[in-house]
Amino acid sequence: MGTDRLPTGIPSVDRLLGGGLETDSVTEVYGEGGSGKTLFCLEVAHRVARENRWVFYIDTEGVSVDRLRSMAGDGLEKLLKRFLLSTPKDLDEQTAAVRTACSLAREGRRAVGLLVVDSATAYYRLSLSGPGEDDARQALSLEISDLVLTALRAHVPVLITNQVWRSLRDGHLEPLGGSFLNHAAKTILFFERLPGPRRRVVLMKHRDRPEGSAEFRITERGLESAGSG
Ligand code: GTP
Ligand code: MG
């Protein structure tokens, strides 16, 4: 095992990842709406903030605090003191938020334990097939490059979520962002909906782990291992 890991706190997923998220690279989670991407980000973020390390959280969905409240209960206020939450309303604001978070993380004045961008591609998707498509592609590439360098240089694990499109060729769900994002993220997880609260996590790419899968279950308090995990 080459690099340090940040445990996600979900045992089945940590086993799949050889201990947790790599601390010097970008992890991408992609999957359909409702597959649990946001809950997963919040689960890891909750754990990091509870241990008194800073979480830089860029939220394009505007739902984080409510979800966090149901995970943290009475501990919410204390937890939020370790959150630097940013809620961009368009791609330009997102670009600025990523730049600020990366430069603060690299500056090293705070002990930053995690940087999250959820979703990295929601605004980007809205710009596709329109006049701003090329600018959006360029903005996304620059953001992702900044995140890759921040993880590498500041040893801050970066967790991003990505949306999907269905391939007309074979009907598979594919992540947005094309080959650039596919190369930039060193770990790629695909979240699949199973019946009820169960979700499958498929390890699509990793530097030193074999492909495989794990399951978790969505509960009121957060995510728990499920299935054989
Ligand atoms: P998008 O952002 O739309 O792409 O979805 P996502 O992948 O981020 O999904 P998210 O993490 O928001 O997961 C939402 C899923 O969790 C939905 O299917 C909800 O019904 C489910 N969910 C949320 N809270 C609870 C809970 O307390 N208990 C259970 N059983 N399910 C919950
Ligand atoms: Mg979400």
GROMACS .gro file of C-alpha atoms and ligand atoms in nm:
model
  262
    1MET     CA    1   0.000   0.000   0.000
    2GLY     CA    2   0.160   0.326  -0.117
    3THR     CA    3  -0.029   0.618   0.031
    4ASP     CA    4  -0.204   0.708   0.355
    5ARG     CA    5  -0.577   0.651   0.377
    6LEU     CA    6  -0.867   0.843   0.526
    7PRO     CA    7  -1.121   0.589   0.658
    8THR     CA    8  -1.474   0.655   0.534
    9GLY     CA    9  -1.618   0.496   0.847
   10ILE     CA   10  -1.815   0.243   0.642
   11PRO     CA   11  -1.629  -0.086   0.701
   12SER     CA   12  -1.734  -0.256   0.375
   13VAL     CA   13  -1.619   0.043   0.170
   14ASP     CA   14  -1.296   0.082   0.366
   15ARG     CA   15  -1.211  -0.282   0.298
   16LEU     CA   16  -1.278  -0.229  -0.072
   17LEU     CA   17  -1.045   0.073  -0.071
   18GLY     CA   18  -0.770  -0.083   0.138
   19GLY     CA   19  -0.841   0.140   0.437
   20GLY     CA   20  -1.018   0.444   0.296
   21LEU     CA   21  -0.973   0.737   0.058
   22GLU     CA   22  -0.620   0.811  -0.061
   23THR     CA   23  -0.493   1.127   0.103
   24ASP     CA   24  -0.292   1.255  -0.192
   25SER     CA   25  -0.535   1.213  -0.480
   26VAL     CA   26  -0.885   1.280  -0.606
   27THR     CA   27  -1.159   1.021  -0.549
   28GLU     CA   28  -1.459   1.043  -0.781
   29VAL     CA   29  -1.800   0.898  -0.699
   30TYR     CA   30  -2.051   0.878  -0.982
   31GLY     CA   31  -2.399   0.733  -1.001
   32GLU     CA   32  -2.764   0.806  -1.068
   33GLY     CA   33  -2.971   1.048  -0.866
   34GLY     CA   34  -3.052   0.898  -0.527
   35SER     CA   35  -2.763   0.652  -0.536
   36GLY     CA   36  -2.617   0.801  -0.218
   37LYS     CA   37  -2.331   1.020  -0.346
   38THR     CA   38  -2.420   1.317  -0.127
   39LEU     CA   39  -2.485   1.104   0.179
   40PHE     CA   40  -2.145   0.939   0.130
   41CYS     CA   41  -1.968   1.277   0.112
   42LEU     CA   42  -2.147   1.390   0.426
   43GLU     CA   43  -2.065   1.068   0.607
   44VAL     CA   44  -1.692   1.111   0.545
   45ALA     CA   45  -1.707   1.486   0.614
   46HIS     CA   46  -1.892   1.428   0.940
   47ARG     CA   47  -1.621   1.189   1.053
   48VAL     CA   48  -1.337   1.427   0.966
   49ALA     CA   49  -1.499   1.728   1.139
   50ARG     CA   50  -1.576   1.519   1.447
   51GLU     CA   51  -1.203   1.459   1.478
   52ASN     CA   52  -1.148   1.833   1.478
   53ARG     CA   53  -1.002   1.866   1.133
   54TRP     CA   54  -1.137   2.113   0.880
   55VAL     CA   55  -1.367   2.013   0.597
   56PHE     CA   56  -1.382   2.240   0.292
   57TYR     CA   57  -1.720   2.156   0.142
   58ILE     CA   58  -1.841   2.296  -0.189
   59ASP     CA   59  -2.210   2.217  -0.221
   60THR     CA   60  -2.398   2.291  -0.542
   61GLU     CA   61  -2.716   2.119  -0.419
   62GLY     CA   62  -2.799   2.328  -0.114
   63VAL     CA   63  -2.898   2.037   0.106
   64SER     CA   64  -2.590   1.959   0.314
   65VAL     CA   65  -2.680   2.109   0.649
   66ASP     CA   66  -3.017   1.932   0.676
   67ARG     CA   67  -2.863   1.596   0.599
   68LEU     CA   68  -2.577   1.662   0.836
   69ARG     CA   69  -2.821   1.750   1.113
   70SER     CA   70  -2.978   1.406   1.098
   71MET     CA   71  -2.632   1.244   1.118
   72ALA     CA   72  -2.483   1.463   1.388
   73GLY     CA   73  -2.788   1.527   1.611
   74ASP     CA   74  -2.689   1.741   1.910
   75GLY     CA   75  -2.332   1.762   1.785
   76LEU     CA   76  -2.425   1.967   1.476
   77GLU     CA   77  -2.315   2.306   1.603
   78LYS     CA   78  -1.973   2.183   1.710
   79LEU     CA   79  -1.935   2.000   1.382
   80LEU     CA   80  -2.019   2.305   1.172
   81LYS     CA   81  -1.738   2.499   1.340
   82ARG     CA   82  -1.502   2.279   1.143
   83PHE     CA   83  -1.689   2.322   0.812
   84LEU     CA   84  -1.597   2.581   0.556
   85LEU     CA   85  -1.915   2.553   0.351
   86SER     CA   86  -1.953   2.716   0.015
   87THR     CA   87  -2.274   2.708  -0.192
   88PRO     CA   88  -2.199   2.834  -0.544
   89LYS     CA   89  -2.500   2.918  -0.760
   90ASP     CA   90  -2.340   2.880  -1.103
   91LEU     CA   91  -2.026   2.753  -1.271
   92ASP     CA   92  -1.837   3.081  -1.226
   93GLU     CA   93  -1.908   3.083  -0.854
   94GLN     CA   94  -1.807   2.718  -0.836
   95THR     CA   95  -1.477   2.794  -1.009
   96ALA     CA   96  -1.408   3.071  -0.759
   97ALA     CA   97  -1.503   2.848  -0.464
   98VAL     CA   98  -1.271   2.569  -0.579
   99ARG     CA   99  -0.985   2.816  -0.631
  100THR     CA  100  -1.031   2.960  -0.281
  101ALA     CA  101  -1.059   2.620  -0.114
  102CYS     CA  102  -0.749   2.492  -0.292
  103SER     CA  103  -0.540   2.794  -0.205
  104LEU     CA  104  -0.647   2.784   0.162
  105ALA     CA  105  -0.571   2.412   0.179
  106ARG     CA  106  -0.228   2.463   0.024
  107GLU     CA  107  -0.149   2.758   0.246
  108GLY     CA  108  -0.160   2.510   0.534
  109ARG     CA  109  -0.279   2.740   0.814
  110ARG     CA  110  -0.571   2.513   0.901
  111ALA     CA  111  -0.548   2.137   0.948
  112VAL     CA  112  -0.762   2.041   0.651
  113GLY     CA  113  -0.877   1.679   0.657
  114LEU     CA  114  -1.100   1.673   0.349
  115LEU     CA  115  -1.206   1.877   0.047
  116VAL     CA  116  -1.544   1.789  -0.110
  117VAL     CA  117  -1.704   1.911  -0.433
  118ASP     CA  118  -2.065   1.785  -0.457
  119SER     CA  119  -2.149   1.799  -0.740
  120ALA     CA  120  -1.844   1.877  -0.953
  121THR     CA  121  -2.043   1.849  -1.276
  122ALA     CA  122  -2.403   1.967  -1.213
  123TYR     CA  123  -2.343   2.322  -1.342
  124TYR     CA  124  -2.105   2.194  -1.607
  125ARG     CA  125  -2.382   1.969  -1.738
  126LEU     CA  126  -2.618   2.267  -1.768
  127SER     CA  127  -2.366   2.440  -1.995
  128LEU     CA  128  -2.325   2.147  -2.233
  129SER     CA  129  -2.481   2.180  -2.579
  130GLY     CA  130  -2.506   2.555  -2.536
  131PRO     CA  131  -2.294   2.853  -2.642
  132GLY     CA  132  -2.085   2.829  -2.322
  133GLU     CA  133  -1.985   2.465  -2.374
  134ASP     CA  134  -1.615   2.524  -2.448
  135ASP     CA  135  -1.578   2.765  -2.156
  136ALA     CA  136  -1.746   2.514  -1.927
  137ARG     CA  137  -1.511   2.235  -2.037
  138GLN     CA  138  -1.214   2.459  -1.975
  139ALA     CA  139  -1.344   2.569  -1.634
  140LEU     CA  140  -1.398   2.208  -1.530
  141SER     CA  141  -1.048   2.106  -1.647
  142LEU     CA  142  -0.885   2.390  -1.454
  143GLU     CA  143  -1.082   2.309  -1.139
  144ILE     CA  144  -0.994   1.943  -1.154
  145SER     CA  145  -0.626   2.021  -1.216
  146ASP     CA  146  -0.626   2.252  -0.914
  147LEU     CA  147  -0.787   1.979  -0.701
  148VAL     CA  148  -0.536   1.716  -0.819
  149LEU     CA  149  -0.241   1.942  -0.731
  150THR     CA  150  -0.392   2.034  -0.395
  151ALA     CA  151  -0.436   1.669  -0.298
  152LEU     CA  152  -0.082   1.591  -0.408
  153ARG     CA  153   0.098   1.888  -0.254
  154ALA     CA  154  -0.106   1.948   0.061
  155HIS     CA  155  -0.195   1.582   0.127
  156VAL     CA  156  -0.563   1.665   0.149
  157PRO     CA  157  -0.797   1.391   0.027
  158VAL     CA  158  -1.032   1.531  -0.236
  159LEU     CA  159  -1.375   1.376  -0.288
  160ILE     CA  160  -1.585   1.481  -0.585
  161THR     CA  161  -1.919   1.359  -0.714
  162ASN     CA  162  -2.013   1.326  -1.076
  163GLN     CA  163  -2.340   1.275  -1.261
  164VAL     CA  164  -2.409   1.013  -1.527
  165TRP     CA  165  -2.541   0.979  -1.880
  166ARG     CA  166  -2.671   0.661  -2.040
  167SER     CA  167  -2.473   0.535  -2.337
  168LEU     CA  168  -2.693   0.484  -2.643
  169ARG     CA  169  -2.452   0.216  -2.764
  170ASP     CA  170  -2.485  -0.032  -2.477
  171GLY     CA  171  -2.719   0.132  -2.224
  172HIS     CA  172  -2.445   0.160  -1.958
  173LEU     CA  173  -2.432   0.454  -1.720
  174GLU     CA  174  -2.120   0.659  -1.789
  175PRO     CA  175  -1.969   0.944  -1.585
  176LEU     CA  176  -1.965   1.298  -1.728
  177GLY     CA  177  -1.640   1.481  -1.788
  178GLY     CA  178  -1.491   1.237  -2.038
  179SER     CA  179  -1.139   1.103  -2.036
  180PHE     CA  180  -0.992   1.408  -1.862
  181LEU     CA  181  -1.182   1.342  -1.541
  182ASN     CA  182  -1.131   0.970  -1.582
  183HIS     CA  183  -0.753   1.017  -1.575
  184ALA     CA  184  -0.746   1.288  -1.311
  185ALA     CA  185  -0.932   1.086  -1.047
  186LYS     CA  186  -0.705   0.810  -0.916
  187THR     CA  187  -0.995   0.629  -0.748
  188ILE     CA  188  -1.334   0.599  -0.918
  189LEU     CA  189  -1.640   0.455  -0.746
  190PHE     CA  190  -1.973   0.382  -0.912
  191PHE     CA  191  -2.277   0.385  -0.682
  192GLU     CA  192  -2.572   0.167  -0.786
  193ARG     CA  193  -2.921   0.166  -0.639
  194LEU     CA  194  -3.041  -0.169  -0.505
  195PRO     CA  195  -3.392  -0.235  -0.368
  196GLY     CA  196  -3.486  -0.030  -0.062
  197PRO     CA  197  -3.208   0.149   0.125
  198ARG     CA  198  -2.926  -0.073  -0.007
  199ARG     CA  199  -2.660   0.060  -0.241
  200ARG     CA  200  -2.374  -0.112  -0.421
  201VAL     CA  201  -2.033   0.053  -0.454
  202VAL     CA  202  -1.829  -0.070  -0.749
  203LEU     CA  203  -1.458   0.008  -0.753
  204MET     CA  204  -1.404   0.103  -1.119
  205LYS     CA  205  -1.048   0.227  -1.089
  206HIS     CA  206  -0.773   0.230  -0.827
  207ARG     CA  207  -0.396   0.256  -0.831
  208ASP     CA  208  -0.330  -0.047  -0.613
  209ARG     CA  209  -0.655  -0.226  -0.535
  210PRO     CA  210  -0.825  -0.493  -0.745
  211GLU     CA  211  -1.166  -0.419  -0.893
  212GLY     CA  212  -1.450  -0.528  -0.667
  213SER     CA  213  -1.766  -0.414  -0.495
  214ALA     CA  214  -1.920  -0.355  -0.154
  215GLU     CA  215  -2.261  -0.265  -0.017
  216PHE     CA  216  -2.396  -0.012   0.227
  217ARG     CA  217  -2.737   0.075   0.361
  218ILE     CA  218  -2.887   0.420   0.407
  219THR     CA  219  -3.024   0.472   0.759
  220GLU     CA  220  -3.159   0.769   0.953
  221ARG     CA  221  -2.822   0.826   1.117
  222GLY     CA  222  -2.602   0.773   0.814
  223LEU     CA  223  -2.452   0.492   0.608
  224GLU     CA  224  -2.380   0.141   0.737
  225SER     CA  225  -2.215  -0.164   0.585
  226ALA     CA  226  -2.457  -0.410   0.425
  227GLY     CA  227  -2.451  -0.744   0.245
  228SER     CA  228  -2.140  -0.952   0.312
  229GLY     CA  229  -1.952  -0.635   0.416
  230GTP     P1  230  -2.822   1.327  -0.678
  230GTP     O1  231  -2.752   1.438  -0.605
  230GTP     O2  232  -2.961   1.360  -0.712
  230GTP     O3  233  -2.743   1.280  -0.798
  230GTP     O4  234  -2.834   1.201  -0.577
  230GTP     P2  235  -2.727   1.141  -0.472
  230GTP     O5  236  -2.659   1.026  -0.536
  230GTP     O6  237  -2.645   1.249  -0.415
  230GTP     O7  238  -2.823   1.079  -0.363
  230GTP     P3  239  -2.831   1.117  -0.209
  230GTP     O8  240  -2.702   1.095  -0.139
  230GTP     O9  241  -2.895   1.249  -0.198
  230GTP    O10  242  -2.924   0.997  -0.158
  230GTP     C1  243  -3.058   1.015  -0.146
  230GTP     C2  244  -3.120   0.880  -0.119
  230GTP    O11  245  -3.112   0.853   0.019
  230GTP     C3  246  -3.264   0.884  -0.159
  230GTP    O12  247  -3.296   0.763  -0.222
  230GTP     C4  248  -3.335   0.900  -0.025
  230GTP    O13  249  -3.460   0.839  -0.030
  230GTP     C5  250  -3.242   0.826   0.067
  230GTP     N1  251  -3.245   0.872   0.207
  230GTP     C6  252  -3.214   0.993   0.255
  230GTP     N2  253  -3.228   0.997   0.389
  230GTP     C7  254  -3.266   0.873   0.427
  230GTP     C8  255  -3.294   0.811   0.554
  230GTP    O14  256  -3.287   0.873   0.658
  230GTP     N3  257  -3.330   0.679   0.553
  230GTP     C9  258  -3.337   0.608   0.437
  230GTP     N4  259  -3.371   0.480   0.441
  230GTP     N5  260  -3.314   0.662   0.317
  230GTP    C10  261  -3.278   0.794   0.311
  231MG      MG  262  -2.637   1.451  -0.444
   0.00000   0.00000   0.00000
